Amino acid sequence: MEDGSQVDILYIDYEKCFDKIDHKILLAKLQSLGVKGKAFEFIKGFLTNRTFRVKVGEELSDEMIVISGIPQGTCIGPILMLIMNFDIDLHIKNRKVGSFADDSKVLNRLNNKNDTYKMQQDIENLEKWTTANNMKMNNDKFVLLSYNKNPEIANTYRLEDGTLIKEMSQTKDLGVIMSNDGRFSNHISNLVSNCKKTISMLFRTFKTRNDEVMLTLYRALVLSKIDYCSVLWCPSDLSDMRKLEKVQANFTSRMKCAKNDSGNKRDYWQRLRHLNLYSIQRRFERYAVIYVWKILHGIVHNPGLVFKNECPAQSRLGITCIVPKCTGKLRENSFLVRGPKLFNSLPKDIREFTFDNGIQQQQAIDNFKKRLDEYLALIPDEPSSRSDYTKYMTGINMHGEVTNSIIRNAKCN
């Protein structure tokens, strides 16, 4: 997009994908990947020789044999689905493919009309793969997103039966609304609306306003929605961040902690300190830092971060993450830029916090989070209610005043 290219992403939908997996084909793919012995026999026994009955009232139907499909709600189900799709990209010669369980997408970079023909060829090859694997596409549910659209490129794609793939301005990608402008304002607006409905339900259902009870409900049913995938869609605009912050501010204002022992009202900052709760902005920054640290130690996939270590014994900087050059606002607000800036603002001992010998991975992650939280406790968490600054991530507003970002602490020091 930054190079001026148009980017098309095709979202593929399979009809009852989990229910229609051909057991013979799946087992053959398992064997081709080297799954043998007891592991293979276990999976084969898990999938085959199953039966089911349907109960209506007190009546039961005849017993029927399950001839296809993967039992849903199981831990191994999504893994088996990934194994079923592992060779889907072998038939995509020109562009990139992404798959997670039964969700797949094809990404295409367009510079001229010839690139649309290549995309169409990939779609045709994808249909051949679908037929060969005894699966069926839900043609009416295919979605096309075009980023940085070039009016001179006619990106009209059709399926084998003549169905025209519909182009939309937004679609859901694993629970996150992706918009063709590259921003997440629509996702945030939808999320805020969803959270408000849940909050209304909670306050209608529960009479108590006890801090412990309401905070438990809030974390489980509201905050979990806000946190989901926030490393990706963290707001770049202050107005979007304030919408999310307002959700938490309004919820806590209706809890017992809204007033102190003297009956005086507590403001939002005071309620956060009383509840030992991070602001939404601070939570998002914390998640970004943790994710960068996990990338550094190879725990999660690296989307493109580069680290450097200037002889830690001699340099006061130690390990840092290179901040890439920005050629557009979208990249400036992306995790690839935001994450390194936040990580580099931390003290050297936190950036270089590593695994201790003999400690399990999860324990090491928990230890890092604990050390990070100890540091964050020293930085005031006071999200601004003012609207007179433009980039809350920069650490300094347009009047030269510090903002609530943890980056400000490094700038002040």
Coordinates of C-alpha atoms in Angstrom, one line a residue:
M1 CA 0.0 0.0 0.0
E2 CA 2.8 2.4 0.9
D3 CA 4.4 1.7 -2.5
G4 CA 1.1 2.7 -4.2
S5 CA 0.0 -0.8 -4.9
Q6 CA -3.6 -2.0 -4.6
V7 CA -4.0 -4.9 -2.2
D8 CA -6.9 -7.4 -2.6
I9 CA -7.7 -9.9 0.1
L10 CA -10.2 -12.7 -0.7
Y11 CA -12.0 -14.3 2.3
I12 CA -13.0 -17.9 1.6
D13 CA -15.9 -19.6 3.2
Y14 CA -16.4 -23.4 3.3
E15 CA -19.9 -24.9 3.7
K16 CA -20.1 -26.7 7.1
C17 CA -16.4 -27.2 6.9
F18 CA -15.9 -29.1 10.2
D19 CA -18.8 -31.3 9.6
K20 CA -17.8 -32.4 6.0
I21 CA -14.2 -33.3 6.5
D22 CA -13.5 -36.6 4.7
H23 CA -12.0 -39.0 7.2
K24 CA -10.1 -41.0 4.5
I25 CA -8.5 -37.9 3.0
L26 CA -7.6 -36.4 6.5
L27 CA -6.0 -39.7 7.6
A28 CA -4.0 -39.9 4.4
K29 CA -2.7 -36.4 5.0
L30 CA -1.7 -37.3 8.5
Q31 CA 0.3 -40.3 7.2
S32 CA 1.9 -38.1 4.5
L33 CA 3.1 -35.8 7.3
G34 CA 4.7 -38.6 9.2
V35 CA 2.1 -39.3 11.9
K36 CA 2.4 -43.0 12.6
G37 CA 2.1 -45.6 15.3
K38 CA 0.0 -45.0 18.4
A39 CA -0.6 -41.3 17.6
F40 CA -2.1 -42.2 14.2
E41 CA -4.2 -45.0 15.7
F42 CA -5.5 -42.7 18.4
I43 CA -6.6 -40.0 15.9
K44 CA -8.1 -42.7 13.6
G45 CA -10.1 -44.1 16.6
F46 CA -11.1 -40.6 17.6
L47 CA -12.6 -39.9 14.2
T48 CA -14.1 -43.2 13.0
N49 CA -16.7 -45.6 14.2
R50 CA -18.8 -42.8 15.8
T51 CA -22.5 -42.9 15.9
F52 CA -25.2 -40.3 16.9
R53 CA -28.9 -40.2 17.7
V54 CA -31.3 -37.3 17.9
K55 CA -33.6 -36.8 20.8
V56 CA -36.9 -34.9 20.6
G57 CA -38.8 -34.9 23.9
E58 CA -38.6 -38.5 25.1
E59 CA -38.2 -40.0 21.6
L60 CA -34.9 -41.1 20.2
S61 CA -34.1 -41.5 16.5
D62 CA -32.4 -44.6 15.1
E63 CA -28.6 -44.7 15.6
M64 CA -26.7 -43.4 12.5
I65 CA -23.0 -43.7 11.7
V66 CA -20.9 -40.5 11.5
I67 CA -19.3 -40.7 8.0
S68 CA -17.5 -37.4 8.0
G69 CA -16.5 -34.3 10.1
I70 CA -14.4 -33.4 13.1
P71 CA -16.0 -33.3 16.6
Q72 CA -16.3 -29.6 17.4
G73 CA -15.4 -28.1 20.8
T74 CA -12.4 -30.4 21.2
C75 CA -8.7 -29.3 21.6
I76 CA -7.6 -31.4 18.7
G77 CA -10.3 -30.2 16.3
P78 CA -8.7 -27.0 15.0
I79 CA -5.3 -28.8 14.7
L80 CA -6.9 -31.5 12.5
M81 CA -8.5 -28.7 10.4
L82 CA -5.1 -27.1 9.9
I83 CA -3.7 -30.4 8.8
M84 CA -6.6 -30.8 6.3
N85 CA -5.7 -27.3 4.9
F86 CA -1.9 -27.6 5.2
D87 CA -1.4 -28.1 1.4
I88 CA -4.0 -25.4 0.3
D89 CA -1.2 -23.0 -0.7
L90 CA 0.4 -25.5 -3.0
H91 CA -2.3 -24.7 -5.5
I92 CA -1.8 -20.9 -5.1
K93 CA 1.0 -20.1 -7.4
N94 CA 1.0 -16.3 -7.4
R95 CA -0.1 -14.9 -4.1
K96 CA 0.0 -15.5 -0.3
V97 CA -2.5 -17.7 1.7
G98 CA -3.4 -17.5 5.4
S99 CA -5.4 -20.2 7.2
F100 CA -6.6 -20.7 10.7
A101 CA -8.9 -23.7 11.3
D102 CA -11.7 -23.3 8.7
D103 CA -10.9 -19.7 7.9
S104 CA -8.7 -19.0 4.9
K105 CA -7.8 -15.9 2.8
V106 CA -5.8 -15.1 -0.3
L107 CA -3.8 -11.9 -0.5
N108 CA -2.9 -10.3 -3.8
R109 CA -0.8 -7.3 -4.7
L110 CA -2.1 -5.5 -7.8
N111 CA 0.0 -3.2 -9.9
N112 CA -1.7 -3.7 -13.2
K113 CA -4.5 -5.6 -15.0
N114 CA -2.3 -8.7 -15.4
D115 CA -2.3 -9.2 -11.7
T116 CA -6.1 -9.6 -11.7
Y117 CA -5.7 -12.5 -14.1
K118 CA -3.2 -14.1 -11.7
M119 CA -5.6 -13.7 -8.9
Q120 CA -8.4 -15.3 -10.9
Q121 CA -6.1 -18.2 -11.7
D122 CA -5.4 -18.7 -8.0
I123 CA -9.1 -18.8 -7.4
E124 CA -9.6 -21.5 -10.0
N125 CA -6.7 -23.5 -8.5
L126 CA -8.3 -23.1 -5.1
E127 CA -11.6 -24.5 -6.4
K128 CA -9.7 -27.5 -7.9
W129 CA -8.1 -28.2 -4.5
T130 CA -11.6 -28.0 -2.9
T131 CA -13.0 -30.6 -5.3
A132 CA -10.0 -32.9 -4.8
N133 CA -10.5 -32.7 -1.0
N134 CA -14.2 -33.5 -1.2
M135 CA -15.1 -30.2 0.3
K136 CA -17.6 -27.5 -0.8
M137 CA -17.3 -23.8 -1.0
N138 CA -20.1 -21.5 0.2
N139 CA -19.9 -19.3 -2.9
D140 CA -22.4 -16.7 -1.7
K141 CA -20.3 -15.9 1.4
F142 CA -17.0 -15.1 -0.3
V143 CA -15.9 -11.5 0.5
L144 CA -13.3 -9.3 -1.2
L145 CA -11.6 -6.4 0.5
S146 CA -9.6 -3.9 -1.7
Y147 CA -7.1 -1.7 0.1
N148 CA -5.7 1.4 -1.7
K149 CA -8.0 0.8 -4.6
N150 CA -6.8 1.9 -8.1
P151 CA -9.8 2.9 -10.3
E152 CA -7.9 1.8 -13.4
I153 CA -7.7 -1.8 -12.2
A154 CA -10.9 -3.8 -12.7
N155 CA -10.7 -6.4 -10.0
T156 CA -13.8 -8.5 -10.8
Y157 CA -13.4 -12.1 -9.8
R158 CA -15.8 -15.0 -10.5
L159 CA -16.1 -18.6 -9.3
E160 CA -16.5 -21.6 -11.6
D161 CA -20.3 -21.5 -11.4
G162 CA -20.4 -17.8 -12.5
T163 CA -20.9 -16.4 -9.0
L164 CA -19.5 -12.8 -8.8
I165 CA -17.4 -12.4 -5.6
K166 CA -18.8 -9.4 -3.9
E167 CA -16.6 -6.6 -2.8
M168 CA -17.2 -5.0 0.7
S169 CA -15.8 -2.2 2.7
Q170 CA -15.3 -4.3 5.8
T171 CA -15.5 -7.9 7.0
K172 CA -14.7 -9.9 10.2
D173 CA -11.4 -11.7 10.3
L174 CA -11.2 -14.0 13.3
G175 CA -13.4 -11.6 15.3
V176 CA -11.8 -8.4 14.3
I177 CA -13.6 -6.1 11.8
M178 CA -11.1 -5.3 9.0
S179 CA -11.9 -2.2 6.9
N180 CA -10.6 -1.3 3.5
D181 CA -9.2 2.0 4.8
G182 CA -6.8 0.1 7.0
R183 CA -8.2 1.6 10.2
F184 CA -10.1 0.0 13.0
S185 CA -12.6 2.7 13.9
N186 CA -15.5 0.4 12.8
H187 CA -14.3 -2.4 14.9
I188 CA -13.9 -0.1 18.0
S189 CA -17.4 1.3 17.5
N190 CA -18.9 -2.2 17.3
L191 CA -16.9 -3.3 20.3
V192 CA -18.0 -0.4 22.4
S193 CA -21.7 -1.0 21.5
N194 CA -21.3 -4.7 22.4
C195 CA -19.7 -3.8 25.7
K196 CA -22.4 -1.4 26.6
K197 CA -25.1 -4.0 26.0
T198 CA -23.2 -6.5 28.3
I199 CA -22.8 -3.8 31.0
S200 CA -26.5 -3.0 30.9
M201 CA -27.3 -6.7 31.3
L202 CA -25.0 -7.0 34.2
F203 CA -26.4 -4.1 36.1
R204 CA -30.0 -5.3 35.5
T205 CA -29.2 -8.8 36.6
F206 CA -27.1 -8.1 39.7
K207 CA -28.3 -5.9 42.6
T208 CA -25.0 -5.8 44.4
R209 CA -22.5 -3.1 43.5
N210 CA -19.7 -4.7 45.6
D211 CA -16.3 -4.0 44.1
E212 CA -15.0 -7.5 44.2
V213 CA -18.1 -9.0 42.6
M214 CA -18.6 -6.3 39.9
L215 CA -14.8 -6.3 39.1
T216 CA -14.8 -10.0 38.6
L217 CA -17.8 -9.8 36.2
Y218 CA -16.3 -6.8 34.4
R219 CA -13.0 -8.6 33.8
A220 CA -14.6 -11.8 32.6
L221 CA -17.4 -10.4 30.4
V222 CA -16.4 -6.9 29.3
L223 CA -12.6 -6.4 29.7
S224 CA -11.9 -9.8 27.9
K225 CA -13.7 -8.4 24.8
I226 CA -11.7 -5.2 24.9
D227 CA -8.4 -7.0 25.3
Y228 CA -9.0 -9.5 22.5
C229 CA -6.4 -8.9 19.7
S230 CA -5.7 -5.4 20.9
V231 CA -2.1 -5.7 19.9
L232 CA -3.3 -5.5 16.3
W233 CA -6.1 -3.0 16.5
C234 CA -5.0 -0.6 19.3
P235 CA -6.5 2.8 18.4
S236 CA -4.4 5.3 16.6
D237 CA -6.9 8.1 17.1
L238 CA -7.4 9.7 20.5
S239 CA -11.2 9.8 20.0
D240 CA -11.3 6.0 19.6
M241 CA -9.2 5.4 22.7
R242 CA -11.5 7.7 24.7
K243 CA -14.5 5.7 23.6
L244 CA -12.9 2.6 25.1
E245 CA -11.7 4.4 28.2
K246 CA -15.3 5.7 28.7
V247 CA -16.6 2.2 28.9
Q248 CA -14.4 1.4 31.9
A249 CA -15.0 4.8 33.4
N250 CA -18.7 4.5 33.3
F251 CA -18.7 0.9 34.7
T252 CA -16.5 1.8 37.7
S253 CA -18.6 4.9 38.4
R254 CA -21.5 2.6 39.2
M255 CA -19.5 0.4 41.6
K256 CA -19.2 0.9 45.3
C257 CA -15.7 2.4 44.8
A258 CA -17.3 5.4 43.2
K259 CA -17.5 7.0 46.6
N260 CA -14.9 6.9 49.4
D261 CA -15.5 6.1 53.1
S262 CA -16.5 9.8 53.6
G263 CA -19.1 9.6 50.9
N264 CA -17.2 11.9 48.5
K265 CA -17.0 10.9 44.9
R266 CA -13.8 9.4 43.5
D267 CA -12.8 10.5 40.0
Y268 CA -11.7 8.0 37.4
W269 CA -8.0 8.2 38.3
Q270 CA -8.8 7.6 41.9
R271 CA -11.0 4.6 41.1
L272 CA -8.3 3.0 39.0
R273 CA -5.8 3.3 41.9
H274 CA -8.4 2.0 44.4
L275 CA -9.2 -1.0 42.3
N276 CA -5.6 -1.6 41.3
L277 CA -6.8 -1.5 37.7
Y278 CA -5.0 -0.2 34.6
S279 CA -6.5 2.3 32.3
I280 CA -7.4 0.8 28.8
Q281 CA -4.5 2.7 27.2
R282 CA -2.0 1.4 29.8
R283 CA -3.4 -2.2 29.3
F284 CA -2.9 -2.0 25.5
E285 CA 0.7 -0.6 25.9
R286 CA 1.5 -3.4 28.4
Y287 CA 0.2 -6.1 26.0
A288 CA 2.3 -4.6 23.2
V289 CA 5.5 -4.7 25.3
I290 CA 4.8 -8.3 26.4
Y291 CA 4.3 -9.3 22.8
V292 CA 7.6 -7.7 21.7
W293 CA 9.4 -9.5 24.5
K294 CA 7.8 -12.8 23.4
I295 CA 8.9 -12.2 19.9
L296 CA 12.5 -11.5 21.1
H297 CA 12.5 -14.9 22.8
G298 CA 10.9 -16.8 19.9
I299 CA 7.7 -17.6 21.8
V300 CA 5.3 -16.1 19.2
H301 CA 5.5 -15.4 15.5
N302 CA 7.6 -12.5 14.5
P303 CA 5.7 -10.2 12.0
G304 CA 8.9 -8.4 11.1
L305 CA 10.6 -6.9 14.2
V306 CA 14.4 -6.6 14.2
F307 CA 16.5 -6.5 17.4
K308 CA 20.0 -5.3 18.0
N309 CA 22.3 -5.7 21.0
E310 CA 25.2 -3.3 21.3
C311 CA 27.6 -5.3 23.6
P312 CA 25.5 -5.3 26.8
A313 CA 28.7 -5.3 28.9
Q314 CA 29.8 -2.0 27.4
S315 CA 26.6 -0.3 26.3
R316 CA 24.0 1.2 28.5
L317 CA 21.4 0.6 25.8
G318 CA 21.6 -3.2 25.7
I319 CA 18.9 -4.9 23.6
T320 CA 16.7 -2.6 21.6
C321 CA 14.2 -3.1 18.9
I322 CA 14.7 -1.2 15.6
V323 CA 11.9 1.3 14.9
P324 CA 11.3 1.1 11.1
K325 CA 11.1 4.2 9.0
C326 CA 7.5 5.4 8.5
T327 CA 6.2 6.2 5.1
G328 CA 2.6 6.6 6.0
K329 CA 0.3 7.1 9.0
L330 CA -1.0 3.5 8.9
R331 CA 2.5 2.1 9.5
E332 CA 3.3 4.8 12.1
N333 CA 0.3 3.6 14.1
S334 CA 0.9 -0.1 13.5
F335 CA 2.3 -2.6 16.0
L336 CA 5.5 -2.8 14.0
V337 CA 6.3 0.8 14.9
R338 CA 4.3 1.2 18.1
G339 CA 5.7 -2.0 19.7
P340 CA 9.4 -1.1 19.3
K341 CA 8.9 2.4 20.6
L342 CA 7.2 1.1 23.8
F343 CA 9.8 -1.6 24.3
N344 CA 12.7 0.7 23.9
S345 CA 11.3 3.1 26.4
L346 CA 11.7 0.5 29.2
P347 CA 14.7 0.2 31.5
K348 CA 17.5 -2.0 30.3
D349 CA 16.9 -4.7 33.0
I350 CA 13.3 -5.2 31.8
R351 CA 14.2 -5.3 28.1
E352 CA 16.9 -7.9 28.9
F353 CA 14.8 -9.9 31.3
T354 CA 15.3 -13.5 30.1
F355 CA 14.6 -17.1 31.0
D356 CA 16.2 -18.6 34.1
N357 CA 17.7 -22.1 33.7
G358 CA 15.2 -24.8 34.6
I359 CA 12.1 -22.5 34.5
Q360 CA 9.2 -23.5 32.2
Q361 CA 8.2 -21.1 29.5
Q362 CA 5.0 -20.0 31.1
Q363 CA 6.7 -19.4 34.4
A364 CA 9.3 -17.2 32.6
I365 CA 6.5 -15.2 31.0
D366 CA 4.7 -14.7 34.3
N367 CA 8.0 -13.6 35.9
F368 CA 8.5 -11.0 33.1
K369 CA 4.9 -9.7 33.6
K370 CA 5.5 -9.4 37.3
R371 CA 8.7 -7.4 36.7
L372 CA 7.0 -5.2 34.1
D373 CA 4.1 -4.5 36.5
E374 CA 6.5 -3.5 39.2
Y375 CA 7.9 -0.9 36.9
L376 CA 4.5 0.3 35.6
A377 CA 3.4 0.8 39.2
L378 CA 5.9 3.6 39.4
I379 CA 4.4 5.5 36.4
P380 CA 1.2 7.4 37.1
D381 CA -1.7 6.0 35.1
E382 CA -3.8 9.1 34.5
P383 CA -5.6 9.0 31.1
S384 CA -6.5 12.5 30.0
S385 CA -10.1 13.6 29.5
R386 CA -8.9 16.5 27.3
S387 CA -9.1 16.5 23.6
D388 CA -6.4 19.0 22.7
Y389 CA -3.7 16.6 21.7
T390 CA -3.4 14.6 18.6
K391 CA -1.2 11.5 19.1
Y392 CA -1.4 9.9 22.5
M393 CA 1.4 7.5 21.6
T394 CA 4.1 10.1 21.0
G395 CA 4.5 10.8 24.7
I396 CA 4.2 14.6 24.3
N397 CA 1.1 16.5 23.2
M398 CA 1.0 19.5 20.9
H399 CA 1.5 21.9 23.8
G400 CA 4.6 20.2 25.1
E401 CA 2.8 18.5 28.0
V402 CA 3.3 14.9 28.9
T403 CA 0.6 12.4 28.1
N404 CA -0.4 9.1 29.7
S405 CA 1.8 6.9 27.6
I406 CA 4.6 5.0 29.3
I407 CA 6.9 6.5 26.7
R408 CA 6.6 9.8 28.5
N409 CA 8.6 8.4 31.4
A410 CA 11.5 7.7 29.2
K411 CA 11.3 11.2 27.7
C412 CA 11.0 12.8 31.1
N413 CA 14.1 10.8 32.3

